[in-house]
mmCIF file of C-alpha atoms and ligand atoms in Angstrom:
data_model
loop_
_atom_site.group_PDB
_atom_site.id
_atom_site.type_symbol
_atom_site.label_atom_id
_atom_site.label_comp_id
_atom_site.label_asym_id
_atom_site.label_seq_id
_atom_site.Cartn_x
_atom_site.Cartn_y
_atom_site.Cartn_z
ATOM 1 C CA UNK A 1 4.633 21.805 29.686
ATOM 2 C CA UNK A 2 6.507 21.673 26.387
ATOM 3 C CA UNK A 3 4.973 19.297 23.963
ATOM 4 C CA UNK A 4 6.854 17.543 21.102
ATOM 5 C CA UNK A 5 4.884 19.832 18.744
ATOM 6 C CA UNK A 6 6.187 22.931 20.566
ATOM 7 C CA UNK A 7 9.688 21.480 20.381
ATOM 8 C CA UNK A 8 9.297 20.839 16.631
ATOM 9 C CA UNK A 9 7.945 24.318 16.017
ATOM 10 C CA UNK A 10 10.959 25.897 17.760
ATOM 11 C CA UNK A 11 13.070 24.509 14.892
ATOM 12 C CA UNK A 12 13.759 26.720 11.872
ATOM 13 C CA UNK A 13 11.115 24.864 9.813
ATOM 14 C CA UNK A 14 10.074 26.104 6.363
ATOM 15 C CA UNK A 15 7.060 28.328 6.954
ATOM 16 C CA UNK A 16 4.850 26.298 4.610
ATOM 17 C CA UNK A 17 5.440 23.152 6.717
ATOM 18 C CA UNK A 18 4.308 24.728 10.004
ATOM 19 C CA UNK A 19 0.975 23.400 11.234
ATOM 20 C CA UNK A 20 1.074 20.375 8.940
ATOM 21 C CA UNK A 21 0.416 16.829 10.185
ATOM 22 C CA UNK A 22 2.319 13.754 8.929
ATOM 23 C CA UNK A 23 0.622 10.840 7.211
ATOM 24 C CA UNK A 24 -0.980 8.991 10.079
ATOM 25 C CA UNK A 25 -2.923 5.793 9.422
ATOM 26 C CA UNK A 26 -3.038 4.221 12.913
ATOM 27 C CA UNK A 27 -0.612 1.321 13.360
ATOM 28 C CA UNK A 28 -2.329 -0.891 15.944
ATOM 29 C CA UNK A 29 -1.591 -4.587 16.458
ATOM 30 C CA UNK A 30 -4.954 -6.332 15.932
ATOM 31 C CA UNK A 31 -6.063 -9.755 14.702
ATOM 32 C CA UNK A 32 -7.808 -8.237 11.680
ATOM 33 C CA UNK A 33 -5.922 -5.297 10.197
ATOM 34 C CA UNK A 34 -8.110 -4.135 7.314
ATOM 35 C CA UNK A 35 -7.203 -0.421 7.287
ATOM 36 C CA UNK A 36 -4.427 0.294 4.763
ATOM 37 C CA UNK A 37 -5.510 -1.734 1.739
ATOM 38 C CA UNK A 38 -2.744 -4.274 1.916
ATOM 39 C CA UNK A 39 -3.055 -7.654 0.334
ATOM 40 C CA UNK A 40 -3.478 -9.638 3.550
ATOM 41 C CA UNK A 41 -2.826 -13.088 1.971
ATOM 42 C CA UNK A 42 0.467 -14.572 3.240
ATOM 43 C CA UNK A 43 3.462 -14.768 0.861
ATOM 44 C CA UNK A 44 3.551 -18.177 -0.852
ATOM 45 C CA UNK A 45 6.523 -20.185 0.550
ATOM 46 C CA UNK A 46 8.050 -20.683 -2.954
ATOM 47 C CA UNK A 47 8.153 -16.899 -3.491
ATOM 48 C CA UNK A 48 9.787 -16.460 -0.072
ATOM 49 C CA UNK A 49 12.417 -18.968 -1.142
ATOM 50 C CA UNK A 50 13.044 -17.230 -4.457
ATOM 51 C CA UNK A 51 13.382 -13.796 -2.660
ATOM 52 C CA UNK A 52 15.840 -15.294 -0.154
ATOM 53 C CA UNK A 53 17.931 -16.736 -3.003
ATOM 54 C CA UNK A 54 17.936 -13.427 -4.794
ATOM 55 C CA UNK A 55 18.821 -11.442 -1.689
ATOM 56 C CA UNK A 56 21.605 -13.944 -0.781
ATOM 57 C CA UNK A 57 23.202 -13.399 -4.151
ATOM 58 C CA UNK A 58 22.819 -9.622 -3.796
ATOM 59 C CA UNK A 59 24.271 -9.667 -0.267
ATOM 60 C CA UNK A 60 27.625 -10.874 -1.539
ATOM 61 C CA UNK A 61 27.882 -7.701 -3.640
ATOM 62 C CA UNK A 62 26.642 -5.122 -1.118
ATOM 63 C CA UNK A 63 30.130 -3.551 -0.916
ATOM 64 C CA UNK A 64 29.308 -2.096 -4.378
ATOM 65 C CA UNK A 65 26.621 0.387 -5.353
ATOM 66 C CA UNK A 66 23.645 -1.210 -7.105
ATOM 67 C CA UNK A 67 22.738 -0.776 -10.781
ATOM 68 C CA UNK A 68 21.735 2.894 -10.694
ATOM 69 C CA UNK A 69 19.332 2.467 -13.598
ATOM 70 C CA UNK A 70 18.032 -0.960 -12.512
ATOM 71 C CA UNK A 71 17.694 -2.085 -16.086
ATOM 72 C CA UNK A 72 16.856 -5.737 -15.393
ATOM 73 C CA UNK A 73 13.997 -4.676 -13.074
ATOM 74 C CA UNK A 74 12.625 -2.161 -15.643
ATOM 75 C CA UNK A 75 12.691 -4.817 -18.349
ATOM 76 C CA UNK A 76 10.732 -7.203 -16.156
ATOM 77 C CA UNK A 77 8.230 -4.528 -15.232
ATOM 78 C CA UNK A 78 7.764 -3.535 -18.887
ATOM 79 C CA UNK A 79 7.146 -7.144 -19.764
ATOM 80 C CA UNK A 80 4.566 -7.452 -16.943
ATOM 81 C CA UNK A 81 2.712 -4.281 -18.132
ATOM 82 C CA UNK A 82 2.596 -5.275 -21.860
ATOM 83 C CA UNK A 83 0.964 -2.607 -24.042
ATOM 84 C CA UNK A 84 4.148 -2.552 -26.150
ATOM 85 C CA UNK A 85 6.156 -0.868 -23.393
ATOM 86 C CA UNK A 86 9.915 -1.338 -23.076
ATOM 87 C CA UNK A 87 12.404 -0.666 -20.236
ATOM 88 C CA UNK A 88 12.966 2.910 -21.567
ATOM 89 C CA UNK A 89 9.290 3.656 -20.802
ATOM 90 C CA UNK A 90 9.472 2.398 -17.205
ATOM 91 C CA UNK A 91 10.843 3.813 -13.960
ATOM 92 C CA UNK A 92 10.723 2.511 -10.398
ATOM 93 C CA UNK A 93 11.192 3.864 -6.858
ATOM 94 C CA UNK A 94 10.645 2.996 -3.199
ATOM 95 C CA UNK A 95 6.845 2.726 -3.365
ATOM 96 C CA UNK A 96 4.622 4.724 -5.632
ATOM 97 C CA UNK A 97 4.674 7.471 -3.006
ATOM 98 C CA UNK A 98 8.284 8.061 -3.978
ATOM 99 C CA UNK A 99 7.299 7.903 -7.677
ATOM 100 C CA UNK A 100 4.738 10.664 -7.067
ATOM 101 C CA UNK A 101 7.212 12.682 -5.037
ATOM 102 C CA UNK A 102 9.807 12.506 -7.848
ATOM 103 C CA UNK A 103 7.130 13.570 -10.379
ATOM 104 C CA UNK A 104 6.275 16.613 -8.219
ATOM 105 C CA UNK A 105 9.969 17.418 -7.759
ATOM 106 C CA UNK A 106 10.344 17.644 -11.510
ATOM 107 C CA UNK A 107 7.014 19.100 -12.636
ATOM 108 C CA UNK A 108 5.782 20.835 -9.476
ATOM 109 C CA UNK A 109 7.710 22.926 -7.010
ATOM 110 C CA UNK A 110 7.615 26.588 -5.840
ATOM 111 C CA UNK A 111 5.209 28.729 -7.883
ATOM 112 C CA UNK A 112 3.649 25.584 -9.417
ATOM 113 C CA UNK A 113 0.457 23.664 -8.599
ATOM 114 C CA UNK A 114 -0.982 20.132 -8.553
ATOM 115 C CA UNK A 115 -4.736 19.438 -8.802
ATOM 116 C CA UNK A 116 -6.540 16.348 -7.724
ATOM 117 C CA UNK A 117 -10.226 15.566 -7.158
ATOM 118 C CA UNK A 118 -11.157 15.128 -3.487
ATOM 119 C CA UNK A 119 -11.894 12.965 -1.685
ATOM 120 C CA UNK A 120 -8.858 11.138 -2.944
ATOM 121 C CA UNK A 121 -5.569 9.643 -1.727
ATOM 122 C CA UNK A 122 -4.544 11.531 1.386
ATOM 123 C CA UNK A 123 -0.877 11.634 0.424
ATOM 124 C CA UNK A 124 -1.356 13.952 -2.561
ATOM 125 C CA UNK A 125 -1.592 17.152 -0.419
ATOM 126 C CA UNK A 126 1.295 15.954 1.724
ATOM 127 C CA UNK A 127 3.493 15.291 -1.277
ATOM 128 C CA UNK A 128 2.537 18.697 -2.575
ATOM 129 C CA UNK A 129 3.574 20.370 0.670
ATOM 130 C CA UNK A 130 6.789 18.396 0.854
ATOM 131 C CA UNK A 131 7.751 19.572 -2.619
ATOM 132 C CA UNK A 132 6.502 23.153 -1.989
ATOM 133 C CA UNK A 133 3.827 22.762 -4.670
ATOM 134 C CA UNK A 134 0.387 24.392 -4.244
ATOM 135 C CA UNK A 135 -2.339 21.749 -3.848
ATOM 136 C CA UNK A 136 -5.657 22.515 -5.565
ATOM 137 C CA UNK A 137 -8.618 20.428 -4.347
ATOM 138 C CA UNK A 138 -10.888 19.753 -7.283
ATOM 139 C CA UNK A 139 -14.487 18.752 -6.717
ATOM 140 C CA UNK A 140 -16.536 15.615 -7.370
ATOM 141 C CA UNK A 141 -20.311 15.157 -7.635
ATOM 142 C CA UNK A 142 -22.235 14.488 -4.420
ATOM 143 C CA UNK A 143 -21.958 10.707 -5.080
ATOM 144 C CA UNK A 144 -18.162 11.157 -5.420
ATOM 145 C CA UNK A 145 -18.262 10.456 -9.189
ATOM 146 C CA UNK A 146 -16.314 12.607 -11.680
ATOM 147 C CA UNK A 147 -17.519 13.237 -15.176
ATOM 148 C CA UNK A 148 -15.318 14.028 -18.140
ATOM 149 C CA UNK A 149 -16.976 17.420 -18.549
ATOM 150 C CA UNK A 150 -16.570 18.475 -14.903
ATOM 151 C CA UNK A 151 -12.915 17.223 -14.700
ATOM 152 C CA UNK A 152 -11.874 18.894 -17.935
ATOM 153 C CA UNK A 153 -13.599 22.158 -16.883
ATOM 154 C CA UNK A 154 -11.803 22.263 -13.535
ATOM 155 C CA UNK A 155 -8.451 21.591 -15.180
ATOM 156 C CA UNK A 156 -9.065 24.396 -17.723
ATOM 157 C CA UNK A 157 -10.090 26.773 -14.965
ATOM 158 C CA UNK A 158 -7.177 26.017 -12.634
ATOM 159 C CA UNK A 159 -4.381 25.311 -15.178
ATOM 160 C CA UNK A 160 -2.396 23.106 -12.795
ATOM 161 C CA UNK A 161 1.108 22.135 -13.759
ATOM 162 C CA UNK A 162 0.260 18.542 -12.700
ATOM 163 C CA UNK A 163 -3.108 16.837 -12.486
ATOM 164 C CA UNK A 164 -3.348 13.581 -10.536
ATOM 165 C CA UNK A 165 -6.247 11.265 -11.403
ATOM 166 C CA UNK A 166 -6.581 8.429 -8.940
ATOM 167 C CA UNK A 167 -8.143 5.463 -10.760
ATOM 168 C CA UNK A 168 -9.470 3.366 -9.088
ATOM 169 C CA UNK A 169 -9.933 6.154 -6.565
ATOM 170 C CA UNK A 170 -8.843 5.727 -2.942
ATOM 171 C CA UNK A 171 -10.895 5.993 -0.715
ATOM 172 C CA UNK A 172 -14.115 5.759 -2.770
ATOM 173 C CA UNK A 173 -13.329 2.700 -4.930
ATOM 174 C CA UNK A 174 -14.473 3.052 -8.569
ATOM 175 C CA UNK A 175 -12.139 3.509 -11.547
ATOM 176 C CA UNK A 176 -12.463 6.423 -13.997
ATOM 177 C CA UNK A 177 -13.699 5.934 -17.499
ATOM 178 C CA UNK A 178 -11.008 6.407 -20.101
ATOM 179 C CA UNK A 179 -13.155 9.268 -21.494
ATOM 180 C CA UNK A 180 -12.474 11.224 -18.272
ATOM 181 C CA UNK A 181 -8.730 10.700 -18.615
ATOM 182 C CA UNK A 182 -8.604 11.710 -22.278
ATOM 183 C CA UNK A 183 -10.751 14.795 -21.587
ATOM 184 C CA UNK A 184 -8.422 15.879 -18.802
ATOM 185 C CA UNK A 185 -5.374 15.292 -21.018
ATOM 186 C CA UNK A 186 -6.865 17.374 -23.740
ATOM 187 C CA UNK A 187 -7.695 20.164 -21.321
ATOM 188 C CA UNK A 188 -4.150 20.101 -19.910
ATOM 189 C CA UNK A 189 -2.739 20.174 -23.440
ATOM 190 C CA UNK A 190 -3.887 23.785 -23.717
ATOM 191 C CA UNK A 191 -1.177 24.836 -21.221
ATOM 192 C CA UNK A 192 1.342 21.891 -21.499
ATOM 193 C CA UNK A 193 0.214 20.328 -18.136
ATOM 194 C CA UNK A 194 1.289 16.865 -16.919
ATOM 195 C CA UNK A 195 -1.379 14.227 -16.221
ATOM 196 C CA UNK A 196 -0.638 11.443 -13.763
ATOM 197 C CA UNK A 197 -2.959 8.517 -13.538
ATOM 198 C CA UNK A 198 -2.399 6.725 -10.231
ATOM 199 C CA UNK A 199 -3.441 3.112 -10.875
ATOM 200 C CA UNK A 200 -2.236 1.614 -7.568
ATOM 201 C CA UNK A 201 -5.216 -0.692 -7.510
ATOM 202 C CA UNK A 202 -5.475 -1.462 -11.274
ATOM 203 C CA UNK A 203 -5.236 -5.246 -10.962
ATOM 204 C CA UNK A 204 -8.483 -5.354 -8.968
ATOM 205 C CA UNK A 205 -10.533 -3.577 -11.644
ATOM 206 C CA UNK A 206 -13.777 -5.233 -12.697
ATOM 207 C CA UNK A 207 -12.739 -4.539 -16.315
ATOM 208 C CA UNK A 208 -9.002 -5.142 -16.624
ATOM 209 C CA UNK A 209 -8.964 -3.360 -20.014
ATOM 210 C CA UNK A 210 -9.850 -0.148 -18.262
ATOM 211 C CA UNK A 211 -6.250 1.137 -17.837
ATOM 212 C CA UNK A 212 -4.691 4.354 -18.975
ATOM 213 C CA UNK A 213 -1.682 2.287 -20.208
ATOM 214 C CA UNK A 214 -3.659 1.971 -23.426
ATOM 215 C CA UNK A 215 -3.733 5.764 -23.737
ATOM 216 C CA UNK A 216 0.015 6.337 -23.482
ATOM 217 C CA UNK A 217 0.995 6.177 -27.191
ATOM 218 C CA UNK A 218 1.134 9.744 -28.551
ATOM 219 C CA UNK A 219 0.585 11.333 -25.109
ATOM 220 C CA UNK A 220 4.022 12.566 -23.976
ATOM 221 C CA UNK A 221 2.767 14.273 -20.867
ATOM 222 C CA UNK A 222 0.807 11.321 -19.428
ATOM 223 C CA UNK A 223 2.267 9.130 -16.664
ATOM 224 C CA UNK A 224 0.637 5.947 -15.405
ATOM 225 C CA UNK A 225 1.803 5.130 -11.822
ATOM 226 C CA UNK A 226 1.552 1.638 -10.450
ATOM 227 C CA UNK A 227 2.709 -0.190 -7.317
ATOM 228 C CA UNK A 228 3.672 -3.732 -6.192
ATOM 229 C CA UNK A 229 2.222 -2.926 -2.735
ATOM 230 C CA UNK A 230 -1.340 -4.053 -3.472
ATOM 231 C CA UNK A 231 -2.031 -6.894 -5.927
ATOM 232 C CA UNK A 232 1.523 -8.281 -5.568
ATOM 233 C CA UNK A 233 1.212 -8.423 -1.782
ATOM 234 C CA UNK A 234 4.527 -6.549 -1.598
ATOM 235 C CA UNK A 235 3.816 -3.469 0.552
ATOM 236 C CA UNK A 236 6.800 -4.211 2.835
ATOM 237 C CA UNK A 237 9.263 -4.301 -0.046
ATOM 238 C CA UNK A 238 8.492 -0.691 -1.165
ATOM 239 C CA UNK A 239 8.350 -0.957 -4.932
ATOM 240 C CA UNK A 240 6.369 1.468 -7.076
ATOM 241 C CA UNK A 241 6.852 2.235 -10.739
ATOM 242 C CA UNK A 242 5.450 4.206 -13.677
ATOM 243 C CA UNK A 243 5.084 3.942 -17.445
ATOM 244 C CA UNK A 244 5.436 6.963 -19.686
ATOM 245 C CA UNK A 245 7.212 8.391 -22.690
ATOM 246 C CA UNK A 246 11.003 7.830 -22.430
ATOM 247 C CA UNK A 247 11.504 11.622 -22.188
ATOM 248 C CA UNK A 248 9.633 11.537 -18.842
ATOM 249 C CA UNK A 249 12.039 8.934 -17.544
ATOM 250 C CA UNK A 250 14.933 11.154 -18.590
ATOM 251 C CA UNK A 251 13.353 14.087 -16.738
ATOM 252 C CA UNK A 252 12.928 12.095 -13.491
ATOM 253 C CA UNK A 253 16.625 11.191 -13.563
ATOM 254 C CA UNK A 254 17.303 14.945 -12.965
ATOM 255 C CA UNK A 255 15.928 14.597 -9.380
ATOM 256 C CA UNK A 256 16.312 10.964 -8.305
ATOM 257 C CA UNK A 257 18.945 10.266 -5.693
ATOM 258 C CA UNK A 258 21.813 8.222 -7.098
ATOM 259 C CA UNK A 259 21.281 4.530 -6.339
ATOM 260 C CA UNK A 260 17.848 5.185 -4.788
ATOM 261 C CA UNK A 261 16.727 1.614 -5.373
ATOM 262 C CA UNK A 262 18.936 -0.625 -3.208
ATOM 263 C CA UNK A 263 20.406 -3.906 -4.509
ATOM 264 C CA UNK A 264 18.268 -5.735 -1.943
ATOM 265 C CA UNK A 265 15.110 -4.016 -3.256
ATOM 266 C CA UNK A 266 16.012 -4.758 -6.879
ATOM 267 C CA UNK A 267 16.731 -8.460 -6.164
ATOM 268 C CA UNK A 268 13.531 -8.760 -4.083
ATOM 269 C CA UNK A 269 11.331 -7.159 -6.743
ATOM 270 C CA UNK A 270 12.873 -9.247 -9.551
ATOM 271 C CA UNK A 271 12.242 -12.468 -7.643
ATOM 272 C CA UNK A 272 8.654 -11.490 -6.977
ATOM 273 C CA UNK A 273 8.009 -10.437 -10.558
ATOM 274 C CA UNK A 274 9.384 -13.709 -11.875
ATOM 275 C CA UNK A 275 6.882 -15.469 -9.572
ATOM 276 C CA UNK A 276 4.009 -13.133 -10.444
ATOM 277 C CA UNK A 277 1.546 -15.894 -11.250
ATOM 278 C CA UNK A 278 1.717 -17.244 -7.670
ATOM 279 C CA UNK A 279 1.530 -13.712 -6.144
ATOM 280 C CA UNK A 280 -1.330 -12.533 -8.338
ATOM 281 C CA UNK A 281 -3.278 -15.766 -7.816
ATOM 282 C CA UNK A 282 -5.007 -14.225 -4.795
ATOM 283 C CA UNK A 283 -6.386 -11.239 -6.721
ATOM 284 C CA UNK A 284 -9.496 -13.170 -7.806
ATOM 285 C CA UNK A 285 -10.223 -14.266 -4.223
ATOM 286 C CA UNK A 286 -9.833 -10.675 -2.984
ATOM 287 C CA UNK A 287 -12.247 -9.485 -5.639
ATOM 288 C CA UNK A 288 -14.736 -12.156 -4.496
ATOM 289 C CA UNK A 289 -14.458 -10.995 -0.904
ATOM 290 C CA UNK A 290 -14.837 -7.367 -2.023
ATOM 291 C CA UNK A 291 -18.078 -8.174 -3.912
ATOM 292 C CA UNK A 292 -19.274 -10.151 -0.914
ATOM 293 C CA UNK A 293 -18.730 -7.104 1.347
ATOM 294 C CA UNK A 294 -20.687 -4.918 -1.115
ATOM 295 C CA UNK A 295 -23.588 -7.416 -1.166
ATOM 296 C CA UNK A 296 -23.722 -7.924 2.592
ATOM 297 C CA UNK A 297 -23.440 -4.255 3.454
ATOM 298 C CA UNK A 298 -26.274 -3.506 1.086
ATOM 299 C CA UNK A 299 -28.395 -6.192 2.788
ATOM 300 C CA UNK A 300 -27.523 -4.511 6.112
ATOM 301 C CA UNK A 301 -29.050 -1.253 4.897
ATOM 302 C CA UNK A 302 -25.743 0.485 4.413
ATOM 303 C CA UNK A 303 -24.611 2.172 1.188
ATOM 304 C CA UNK A 304 -21.410 0.625 -0.158
ATOM 305 C CA UNK A 305 -19.910 2.237 -3.253
ATOM 306 C CA UNK A 306 -19.076 -0.015 -6.224
ATOM 307 C CA UNK A 307 -15.406 -0.877 -6.175
ATOM 308 C CA UNK A 308 -12.598 -1.609 -8.686
ATOM 309 C CA UNK A 309 -10.196 -1.848 -5.761
ATOM 310 C CA UNK A 310 -9.327 -4.231 -2.882
ATOM 311 C CA UNK A 311 -11.426 -2.141 -0.532
ATOM 312 C CA UNK A 312 -15.010 -0.992 -0.040
ATOM 313 C CA UNK A 313 -16.075 2.542 0.943
ATOM 314 C CA UNK A 314 -19.534 2.648 2.536
ATOM 315 C CA UNK A 315 -21.919 5.303 3.696
ATOM 316 C CA UNK A 316 -25.212 5.282 5.575
ATOM 317 C CA UNK A 317 -23.408 4.832 8.898
ATOM 318 C CA UNK A 318 -25.284 6.816 11.610
ATOM 319 C CA UNK A 319 -22.150 7.344 13.736
ATOM 320 C CA UNK A 320 -19.009 6.329 11.872
ATOM 321 C CA UNK A 321 -16.608 6.958 14.773
ATOM 322 C CA UNK A 322 -18.720 4.775 17.079
ATOM 323 C CA UNK A 323 -18.887 1.943 14.618
ATOM 324 C CA UNK A 324 -15.168 2.143 13.996
ATOM 325 C CA UNK A 325 -14.584 1.806 17.735
ATOM 326 C CA UNK A 326 -17.123 -1.026 18.049
ATOM 327 C CA UNK A 327 -15.264 -2.997 15.330
ATOM 328 C CA UNK A 328 -11.910 -2.292 16.953
ATOM 329 C CA UNK A 329 -13.211 -3.679 20.247
ATOM 330 C CA UNK A 330 -13.609 -6.991 18.318
ATOM 331 C CA UNK A 331 -10.048 -6.710 16.938
ATOM 332 C CA UNK A 332 -11.185 -5.506 13.497
ATOM 333 C CA UNK A 333 -9.317 -2.357 12.417
ATOM 334 C CA UNK A 334 -10.842 -0.513 9.458
ATOM 335 C CA UNK A 335 -10.310 3.084 8.231
ATOM 336 C CA UNK A 336 -12.121 6.240 9.219
ATOM 337 C CA UNK A 337 -11.213 8.431 6.248
ATOM 338 C CA UNK A 338 -12.686 11.533 7.877
ATOM 339 C CA UNK A 339 -15.862 11.696 5.770
ATOM 340 C CA UNK A 340 -18.850 11.799 8.140
ATOM 341 C CA UNK A 341 -21.179 8.775 7.924
ATOM 342 C CA UNK A 342 -18.598 6.804 5.874
ATOM 343 C CA UNK A 343 -15.934 4.187 6.546
ATOM 344 C CA UNK A 344 -13.577 2.121 4.370
ATOM 345 C CA UNK A 345 -12.594 -1.529 4.783
ATOM 346 C CA UNK A 346 -9.990 -3.581 2.987
ATOM 347 C CA UNK A 347 -11.110 -6.874 1.450
ATOM 348 C CA UNK A 348 -8.980 -9.467 3.239
ATOM 349 C CA UNK A 349 -8.989 -13.220 3.210
ATOM 350 C CA UNK A 350 -12.333 -15.084 3.475
ATOM 351 C CA UNK A 351 -11.748 -15.543 7.201
ATOM 352 C CA UNK A 352 -10.906 -11.889 7.815
ATOM 353 C CA UNK A 353 -13.877 -10.762 5.765
ATOM 354 C CA UNK A 354 -16.133 -13.035 7.769
ATOM 355 C CA UNK A 355 -14.813 -11.607 11.032
ATOM 356 C CA UNK A 356 -15.451 -8.079 9.765
ATOM 357 C CA UNK A 357 -18.958 -8.834 8.578
ATOM 358 C CA UNK A 358 -19.961 -10.734 11.779
ATOM 359 C CA UNK A 359 -18.692 -7.954 13.961
ATOM 360 C CA UNK A 360 -20.420 -5.330 11.849
ATOM 361 C CA UNK A 361 -23.779 -7.140 11.767
ATOM 362 C CA UNK A 362 -23.672 -7.618 15.504
ATOM 363 C CA UNK A 363 -22.966 -3.977 16.235
ATOM 364 C CA UNK A 364 -25.547 -2.777 13.720
ATOM 365 C CA UNK A 365 -28.122 -5.010 15.390
ATOM 366 C CA UNK A 366 -27.137 -3.582 18.759
ATOM 367 C CA UNK A 367 -27.684 -0.150 17.365
ATOM 368 C CA UNK A 368 -30.945 -1.268 15.681
ATOM 369 C CA UNK A 369 -30.196 0.122 12.227
ATOM 370 C CA UNK A 370 -33.230 -0.554 10.012
ATOM 371 C CA UNK A 371 -32.477 -3.408 7.603
ATOM 372 C CA UNK A 372 -33.347 -3.409 3.952
ATOM 373 C CA UNK A 373 -35.411 -6.435 2.912
ATOM 374 C CA UNK A 374 -33.736 -8.454 0.157
ATOM 375 C CA UNK A 375 -36.409 -7.368 -2.351
ATOM 376 C CA UNK A 376 -35.738 -3.709 -1.803
HETATM 377 N N1 LIG B 1 -1.562 5.567 -4.545
HETATM 378 C C1 LIG B 1 -2.668 5.189 -3.905
HETATM 379 C C2 LIG B 1 -3.988 5.519 -4.513
HETATM 380 C C3 LIG B 1 -2.638 4.458 -2.699
HETATM 381 O O1 LIG B 1 -3.765 4.151 -2.081
HETATM 382 C C4 LIG B 1 -1.347 4.146 -2.165
HETATM 383 C C5 LIG B 1 -1.196 3.393 -0.917
HETATM 384 N N2 LIG B 1 -2.190 3.360 -0.005
HETATM 385 C C6 LIG B 1 -0.209 4.606 -2.832
HETATM 386 C C7 LIG B 1 -0.361 5.283 -4.023
HETATM 387 C C8 LIG B 1 1.143 4.401 -2.343
HETATM 388 O O2 LIG B 1 1.520 3.089 -2.195
HETATM 389 P P1 LIG B 1 3.017 2.566 -2.166
HETATM 390 O O3 LIG B 1 3.886 3.755 -1.811
HETATM 391 O O4 LIG B 1 3.010 1.537 -1.146
HETATM 392 O O5 LIG B 1 3.279 2.114 -3.576
#
């Protein structure tokens, strides 16, 4: 029998793509989808109205190409970021995945390498293979932490053309100290390497001041990547962006497709940004649910990591695949990130979080996991 894999492999694929698997978070219709770190709060109706108005105005001009340099959107993003940034420092694309792809198209490529510290965001190796860049998997400590000394040493040893620091880190949760980021930048300065700080979850940080945006002045080879997919509840709109020295923006223009950000995307993003206070209003509630998950899982005898994100990574699960399936049987979809004994759950609304915790507690009881007493 010929499988679709056999059929694909009979195509004249690039050799380095053979045997690779695509990004594959399961897409299953369930009552409680807590597996891809979306903001699960519904869009406020007034924001929906503003988006519809913006898109209606854009629709009348869809016969023309959009503003290729999306200046209005970049101005609005720069104003949102603050830190003295202007539109010339900011660039946007269809999700921060496209941002990272564009960065690797410019600074990676054949004969070049990108280093990141695993476990980390699963798209980095895929973006590396798509751009024919060698992926180097750096190491973390046993508890998944990363010290300035270890990170800088690994960068010095491997001399990657691009280093990606995920802060807060997906899937483990915590943000990096700014000392780690500056140590990596200094190490990469020895060989003119680029340093990308992927801050997709920055708005959920326990300390909002802990952002690499504050490190940008005087660091020409540092890029801070952000997204509207998480805190802005805007995953469906596909808007990611970065802040960096204007020369980096000029370099990205060498590879971007002309008019890559459609007029509809630009209008949608502008409307959302102008209503950011309504959209970001749910961030505090999500942080409360996240902290509630950490507390409850600890009481259940599990080992949740501290989190600066909208998700919680937890260990101490005797059989993570079985628990993942148990939860799914209750309509609760979380993420098996492929690390034995660990799972990751997105902090949803209060109701979704309650459904997750109830289902989890019930299945743990069924499996008779020993419980920690509150004083432990
Ligand atoms: N970076 C990290 C760390 C992520 O977790 C994600 C999404 N899960 C992204 C980037 C990409 O998000 P998007 O393309 O939706 O901006």
